[in-house]
Structures are given as C-alpha cells and as structure tokens.
PDB file of C-alpha atoms in Angstrom:
ATOM      1  CA  UNK A   1     136.139 245.070 -70.791  1.00 47.00           C
ATOM      2  CA  UNK A   2     135.515 244.989 -74.747  1.00 50.00           C
ATOM      3  CA  UNK A   3     132.436 243.369 -75.580  1.00 55.00           C
ATOM      4  CA  UNK A   4     133.261 242.810 -79.024  1.00 61.00           C
ATOM      5  CA  UNK A   5     135.746 239.984 -78.089  1.00 72.00           C
ATOM      6  CA  UNK A   6     136.190 236.822 -76.006  1.00 78.00           C
ATOM      7  CA  UNK A   7     133.985 233.802 -75.623  1.00 77.00           C
ATOM      8  CA  UNK A   8     130.920 235.669 -75.060  1.00 72.00           C
ATOM      9  CA  UNK A   9     130.895 237.755 -78.094  1.00 76.00           C
ATOM     10  CA  UNK A  10     131.937 234.704 -80.409  1.00 77.00           C
ATOM     11  CA  UNK A  11     128.798 232.911 -78.768  1.00 73.00           C
ATOM     12  CA  UNK A  12     126.462 235.967 -79.751  1.00 72.00           C
ATOM     13  CA  UNK A  13     127.985 236.038 -83.336  1.00 77.00           C
ATOM     14  CA  UNK A  14     127.750 232.322 -83.886  1.00 80.00           C
ATOM     15  CA  UNK A  15     124.327 231.815 -82.295  1.00 77.00           C
ATOM     16  CA  UNK A  16     122.046 232.794 -85.106  1.00 77.00           C
ATOM     17  CA  UNK A  17     123.983 230.512 -87.682  1.00 83.00           C
ATOM     18  CA  UNK A  18     124.071 227.633 -85.197  1.00 84.00           C
ATOM     19  CA  UNK A  19     120.425 227.779 -84.321  1.00 83.00           C
ATOM     20  CA  UNK A  20     119.413 227.992 -87.945  1.00 84.00           C
ATOM     21  CA  UNK A  21     121.617 224.659 -88.638  1.00 90.00           C
ATOM     22  CA  UNK A  22     120.569 223.220 -85.068  1.00 88.00           C
ATOM     23  CA  UNK A  23     116.798 223.675 -85.819  1.00 87.00           C
ATOM     24  CA  UNK A  24     117.102 221.828 -89.050  1.00 89.00           C
ATOM     25  CA  UNK A  25     119.365 219.031 -87.284  1.00 92.00           C
ATOM     26  CA  UNK A  26     116.802 218.888 -84.586  1.00 92.00           C
ATOM     27  CA  UNK A  27     114.107 217.972 -87.271  1.00 89.00           C
ATOM     28  CA  UNK A  28     116.146 215.175 -88.185  1.00 89.00           C
ATOM     29  CA  UNK A  29     116.776 214.234 -84.636  1.00 90.00           C
ATOM     30  CA  UNK A  30     113.398 214.060 -83.539  1.00 88.00           C
ATOM     31  CA  UNK A  31     112.168 212.233 -86.386  1.00 84.00           C
ATOM     32  CA  UNK A  32     114.738 209.473 -85.598  1.00 85.00           C
ATOM     33  CA  UNK A  33     114.137 209.381 -82.003  1.00 80.00           C
ATOM     34  CA  UNK A  34     110.385 209.605 -82.331  1.00 75.00           C
ATOM     35  CA  UNK A  35     110.135 206.306 -84.208  1.00 74.00           C
ATOM     36  CA  UNK A  36     113.453 204.609 -82.827  1.00 76.00           C
ATOM     37  CA  UNK A  37     114.940 204.380 -86.027  1.00 79.00           C
ATOM     38  CA  UNK A  38     118.181 202.507 -85.610  1.00 82.00           C
ATOM     39  CA  UNK A  39     120.894 204.394 -87.033  1.00 87.00           C
ATOM     40  CA  UNK A  40     124.499 202.833 -87.373  1.00 91.00           C
ATOM     41  CA  UNK A  41     126.352 203.668 -84.140  1.00 90.00           C
ATOM     42  CA  UNK A  42     128.393 206.335 -85.838  1.00 94.00           C
ATOM     43  CA  UNK A  43     125.859 208.363 -87.374  1.00 92.00           C
ATOM     44  CA  UNK A  44     123.567 208.182 -84.402  1.00 89.00           C
ATOM     45  CA  UNK A  45     126.246 209.520 -82.169  1.00 92.00           C
ATOM     46  CA  UNK A  46     127.311 212.245 -84.750  1.00 94.00           C
ATOM     47  CA  UNK A  47     123.514 213.207 -85.001  1.00 92.00           C
ATOM     48  CA  UNK A  48     123.099 213.449 -81.093  1.00 91.00           C
ATOM     49  CA  UNK A  49     126.347 215.298 -80.762  1.00 94.00           C
ATOM     50  CA  UNK A  50     125.626 217.688 -83.584  1.00 94.00           C
ATOM     51  CA  UNK A  51     122.010 218.558 -82.226  1.00 93.00           C
ATOM     52  CA  UNK A  52     123.510 218.926 -78.607  1.00 93.00           C
ATOM     53  CA  UNK A  53     126.220 221.436 -79.713  1.00 92.00           C
ATOM     54  CA  UNK A  54     124.239 223.304 -82.086  1.00 91.00           C
ATOM     55  CA  UNK A  55     121.301 223.968 -80.062  1.00 90.00           C
ATOM     56  CA  UNK A  56     123.427 224.546 -76.838  1.00 89.00           C
ATOM     57  CA  UNK A  57     125.659 227.054 -78.759  1.00 87.00           C
ATOM     58  CA  UNK A  58     122.706 228.841 -80.256  1.00 85.00           C
ATOM     59  CA  UNK A  59     120.525 228.920 -77.166  1.00 84.00           C
ATOM     60  CA  UNK A  60     123.665 230.185 -74.945  1.00 84.00           C
ATOM     61  CA  UNK A  61     124.257 233.010 -77.498  1.00 81.00           C
ATOM     62  CA  UNK A  62     120.652 234.149 -77.010  1.00 80.00           C
ATOM     63  CA  UNK A  63     120.596 233.672 -73.428  1.00 81.00           C
ATOM     64  CA  UNK A  64     124.074 235.728 -73.036  1.00 80.00           C
ATOM     65  CA  UNK A  65     122.534 238.641 -75.546  1.00 76.00           C
ATOM     66  CA  UNK A  66     119.685 238.852 -73.261  1.00 75.00           C
ATOM     67  CA  UNK A  67     121.797 239.350 -70.159  1.00 73.00           C
ATOM     68  CA  UNK A  68     120.689 239.134 -66.575  1.00 72.00           C
ATOM     69  CA  UNK A  69     117.321 240.782 -66.738  1.00 71.00           C
ATOM     70  CA  UNK A  70     114.423 240.195 -64.303  1.00 69.00           C
ATOM     71  CA  UNK A  71     112.929 237.516 -66.453  1.00 70.00           C
ATOM     72  CA  UNK A  72     116.099 235.885 -67.961  1.00 77.00           C
ATOM     73  CA  UNK A  73     115.645 233.154 -65.491  1.00 85.00           C
ATOM     74  CA  UNK A  74     113.150 231.628 -67.386  1.00 88.00           C
ATOM     75  CA  UNK A  75     115.684 231.212 -70.505  1.00 85.00           C
ATOM     76  CA  UNK A  76     118.223 229.820 -68.269  1.00 89.00           C
ATOM     77  CA  UNK A  77     115.870 227.213 -66.760  1.00 92.00           C
ATOM     78  CA  UNK A  78     114.860 226.485 -70.560  1.00 91.00           C
ATOM     79  CA  UNK A  79     118.378 225.911 -71.612  1.00 91.00           C
ATOM     80  CA  UNK A  80     119.059 223.430 -68.681  1.00 92.00           C
ATOM     81  CA  UNK A  81     115.659 221.496 -69.270  1.00 94.00           C
ATOM     82  CA  UNK A  82     116.446 221.395 -72.987  1.00 93.00           C
ATOM     83  CA  UNK A  83     119.912 220.326 -72.762  1.00 92.00           C
ATOM     84  CA  UNK A  84     118.947 217.453 -70.120  1.00 93.00           C
ATOM     85  CA  UNK A  85     116.033 216.384 -72.444  1.00 91.00           C
ATOM     86  CA  UNK A  86     118.358 215.839 -75.451  1.00 90.00           C
ATOM     87  CA  UNK A  87     120.246 213.505 -73.198  1.00 89.00           C
ATOM     88  CA  UNK A  88     117.404 211.639 -71.434  1.00 86.00           C
ATOM     89  CA  UNK A  89     113.828 212.782 -71.857  1.00 87.00           C
ATOM     90  CA  UNK A  90     111.793 213.905 -74.996  1.00 87.00           C
ATOM     91  CA  UNK A  91     109.348 215.828 -72.748  1.00 90.00           C
ATOM     92  CA  UNK A  92     112.014 217.564 -71.167  1.00 93.00           C
ATOM     93  CA  UNK A  93     113.125 219.090 -74.687  1.00 93.00           C
ATOM     94  CA  UNK A  94     109.774 219.938 -75.384  1.00 93.00           C
ATOM     95  CA  UNK A  95     109.451 222.036 -71.964  1.00 95.00           C
ATOM     96  CA  UNK A  96     112.729 223.461 -72.733  1.00 94.00           C
ATOM     97  CA  UNK A  97     111.491 224.625 -75.958  1.00 94.00           C
ATOM     98  CA  UNK A  98     108.396 226.168 -74.257  1.00 95.00           C
ATOM     99  CA  UNK A  99     110.552 228.110 -71.514  1.00 94.00           C
ATOM    100  CA  UNK A 100     113.038 229.262 -74.238  1.00 91.00           C
ATOM    101  CA  UNK A 101     110.251 230.450 -76.327  1.00 92.00           C
ATOM    102  CA  UNK A 102     108.628 232.334 -73.517  1.00 91.00           C
ATOM    103  CA  UNK A 103     111.979 234.187 -72.522  1.00 89.00           C
ATOM    104  CA  UNK A 104     112.799 235.214 -76.117  1.00 86.00           C
ATOM    105  CA  UNK A 105     109.116 236.685 -76.524  1.00 87.00           C
ATOM    106  CA  UNK A 106     109.449 238.430 -73.358  1.00 85.00           C
ATOM    107  CA  UNK A 107     113.101 239.733 -73.927  1.00 82.00           C
ATOM    108  CA  UNK A 108     113.621 243.199 -75.356  1.00 76.00           C
ATOM    109  CA  UNK A 109     116.375 241.884 -77.230  1.00 77.00           C
ATOM    110  CA  UNK A 110     115.017 239.455 -79.673  1.00 79.00           C
ATOM    111  CA  UNK A 111     111.885 239.737 -81.873  1.00 81.00           C
ATOM    112  CA  UNK A 112     108.824 238.392 -80.167  1.00 85.00           C
ATOM    113  CA  UNK A 113     107.426 236.328 -83.019  1.00 88.00           C
ATOM    114  CA  UNK A 114     110.331 233.591 -82.995  1.00 88.00           C
ATOM    115  CA  UNK A 115     109.882 233.139 -79.360  1.00 89.00           C
ATOM    116  CA  UNK A 116     106.055 232.697 -79.746  1.00 93.00           C
ATOM    117  CA  UNK A 117     106.425 230.277 -82.405  1.00 93.00           C
ATOM    118  CA  UNK A 118     108.998 228.255 -80.236  1.00 92.00           C
ATOM    119  CA  UNK A 119     106.998 227.971 -77.250  1.00 95.00           C
ATOM    120  CA  UNK A 120     103.673 226.899 -79.602  1.00 96.00           C
ATOM    121  CA  UNK A 121     105.821 224.263 -81.220  1.00 96.00           C
ATOM    122  CA  UNK A 122     107.290 223.109 -77.746  1.00 95.00           C
ATOM    123  CA  UNK A 123     103.682 222.868 -76.812  1.00 96.00           C
ATOM    124  CA  UNK A 124     102.532 220.858 -80.041  1.00 94.00           C
ATOM    125  CA  UNK A 125     105.649 218.383 -79.818  1.00 92.00           C
ATOM    126  CA  UNK A 126     104.484 217.682 -76.125  1.00 91.00           C
ATOM    127  CA  UNK A 127     101.308 216.973 -77.456  1.00 90.00           C
ATOM    128  CA  UNK A 128     102.577 214.322 -79.876  1.00 87.00           C
ATOM    129  CA  UNK A 129     104.673 212.820 -77.068  1.00 84.00           C
ATOM    130  CA  UNK A 130     101.657 212.032 -74.962  1.00 84.00           C
ATOM    131  CA  UNK A 131      98.819 211.525 -77.484  1.00 79.00           C
ATOM    132  CA  UNK A 132     100.812 209.277 -79.589  1.00 73.00           C
ATOM    133  CA  UNK A 133     100.815 205.371 -78.790  1.00 62.00           C
ATOM    134  CA  UNK A 134     104.514 203.733 -78.843  1.00 59.00           C
ATOM    135  CA  UNK A 135     106.401 207.114 -79.067  1.00 63.00           C
ATOM    136  CA  UNK A 136     110.027 206.518 -79.175  1.00 63.00           C
ATOM    137  CA  UNK A 137     109.565 202.955 -80.000  1.00 60.00           C
ATOM    138  CA  UNK A 138     110.037 201.192 -83.192  1.00 54.00           C
ATOM    139  CA  UNK A 139     106.454 200.203 -83.495  1.00 53.00           C
ATOM    140  CA  UNK A 140     105.375 203.797 -83.274  1.00 60.00           C
ATOM    141  CA  UNK A 141     102.013 204.273 -84.670  1.00 66.00           C
ATOM    142  CA  UNK A 142     101.815 207.852 -84.566  1.00 68.00           C
ATOM    143  CA  UNK A 143      98.672 208.488 -86.460  1.00 76.00           C
ATOM    144  CA  UNK A 144      97.943 210.793 -88.911  1.00 82.00           C
ATOM    145  CA  UNK A 145      96.760 213.892 -86.614  1.00 84.00           C
ATOM    146  CA  UNK A 146      99.946 213.186 -84.493  1.00 81.00           C
ATOM    147  CA  UNK A 147     102.186 212.971 -87.579  1.00 82.00           C
ATOM    148  CA  UNK A 148     100.888 216.438 -88.944  1.00 88.00           C
ATOM    149  CA  UNK A 149     100.989 218.256 -85.502  1.00 90.00           C
ATOM    150  CA  UNK A 150     104.688 216.729 -84.948  1.00 88.00           C
ATOM    151  CA  UNK A 151     105.637 217.600 -88.773  1.00 89.00           C
ATOM    152  CA  UNK A 152     104.236 221.274 -88.041  1.00 93.00           C
ATOM    153  CA  UNK A 153     105.933 221.471 -84.864  1.00 93.00           C
ATOM    154  CA  UNK A 154     109.224 220.474 -85.993  1.00 92.00           C
ATOM    155  CA  UNK A 155     108.960 222.951 -88.864  1.00 91.00           C
ATOM    156  CA  UNK A 156     108.154 225.427 -86.311  1.00 92.00           C
ATOM    157  CA  UNK A 157     111.168 224.933 -84.081  1.00 91.00           C
ATOM    158  CA  UNK A 158     113.469 225.035 -87.139  1.00 89.00           C
ATOM    159  CA  UNK A 159     111.741 228.365 -88.487  1.00 88.00           C
ATOM    160  CA  UNK A 160     111.500 229.876 -85.231  1.00 88.00           C
ATOM    161  CA  UNK A 161     115.361 229.339 -84.963  1.00 84.00           C
ATOM    162  CA  UNK A 162     115.983 230.367 -88.708  1.00 82.00           C
ATOM    163  CA  UNK A 163     113.626 233.625 -88.102  1.00 78.00           C
ATOM    164  CA  UNK A 164     115.971 234.613 -85.402  1.00 71.00           C
ATOM    165  CA  UNK A 165     118.732 234.578 -87.793  1.00 69.00           C
ATOM    166  CA  UNK A 166     116.911 236.302 -90.394  1.00 68.00           C
ATOM    167  CA  UNK A 167     115.597 238.940 -87.870  1.00 62.00           C
ATOM    168  CA  UNK A 168     118.767 239.612 -86.314  1.00 58.00           C
ATOM    169  CA  UNK A 169     120.485 240.471 -89.229  1.00 51.00           C
ATOM    170  CA  UNK A 170     121.376 244.318 -88.948  1.00 52.00           C
ATOM    171  CA  UNK A 171     121.302 246.511 -92.212  1.00 47.00           C
ATOM    172  CA  UNK A 172     125.138 246.657 -91.968  1.00 50.00           C
ATOM    173  CA  UNK A 173     125.315 243.024 -92.615  1.00 46.00           C
ATOM    174  CA  UNK A 174     126.302 241.875 -89.081  1.00 50.00           C
ATOM    175  CA  UNK A 175     124.716 238.590 -88.172  1.00 47.00           C
ATOM    176  CA  UNK A 176     123.913 237.986 -84.671  1.00 46.00           C
ATOM    177  CA  UNK A 177     124.465 241.355 -83.005  1.00 48.00           C
ATOM    178  CA  UNK A 178     121.796 241.869 -80.400  1.00 48.00           C
ATOM    179  CA  UNK A 179     119.300 244.433 -81.052  1.00 49.00           C
ATOM    180  CA  UNK A 180     116.817 245.960 -78.576  1.00 48.00           C
ATOM    181  CA  UNK A 181     113.447 245.750 -79.763  1.00 48.00           C
ATOM    182  CA  UNK A 182     110.448 247.727 -78.351  1.00 49.00           C
ATOM    183  CA  UNK A 183     111.010 249.936 -75.242  1.00 49.00           C
ATOM    184  CA  UNK A 184     114.233 251.435 -73.771  1.00 45.00           C
TER     185      UNK A 184
END
C-alpha cells in the first residue's frame, strides 16, 4: 500500500500545522477555563470544538508517525486521556500532556526536546490545578506564583507543538514528514 496517500498520510502531513495552531488555541482555552470566564455560547462552543479537533488531529498524526513501537502505548494512553480531559477534566488534560510528552521524547521519530517540554509543561499545569484556590471557578484567585507557572506552562505547551512543526520541516520543504532521530 502506498504510504503517501490516504487518511494516515494526510494526518501525518497536517499534524504539525494543526499542533502549532492547536497549541495557540489551547492557550486561550485553558486561560478561559481556568477562570471560568463566561463566553457567548457560540464562542465557547467554537473554542471547545477547535481545541478538541486541532489537538486531536495533531496528536493522532504524531502517534501514527510513531507507529506501533514497543513504547507507543504511552502515547495512545496520553491521547485518550487528553481528549477525555478536554471534555470533562482539567487534571486529565495535564496527565495527557505528560504521557504524550514522554511518548514523543522516547520515540525515535520525533525530536526529544519538544516531548520533554510538553511533559514538563503538563506537570506544571497540573501543579496550578491543585495548588490554586478556586481553579475553574469565576472567583479564581490564582495568585502571582500560580499565574506565572500557568503562563509558563501554557507557553511551554504551545512552544512544544510549534517546535514539532519547525523541527519536522525537512530541507526539501515538506512539512510533517516523519523523520527518524537518533538510532536505527
């Protein structure tokens, strides 16, 4: 079967751009959800759907590029937890990013640095969820340290996804083509 056609090839090509845009949209999504900011119903629904679809497409493309290596189950678990978290649970989103970061860092397909950054950012976001008074409530008092940690973590998530876009740009100008990093 030709690996340059079909849905899997399309996902691998679209994943880096979707990840970069999804990382930026996630920044807004998390900021709005952390303070329970009331958006107009249509704007809130569009933000939720855009975040879910962009991050879902990006992560699925990265996982398909990894294939079914021995440790790829960590990434698939992270994918499942991330999408479930976007629907129901902020801590699950954090755990999803940690698992995905570990999977990306361990794979021989993607560069390690964005994976490590994604995992560290997921842990930092988890810290803000548990140590911030009133997280996801309109009266949220995040405090200066929590705001700084949350901001840095959100920038880290967006940067990790943008780094995957930039680092997977091959010299021939093809975006998102999986490349093997490190060993055989």
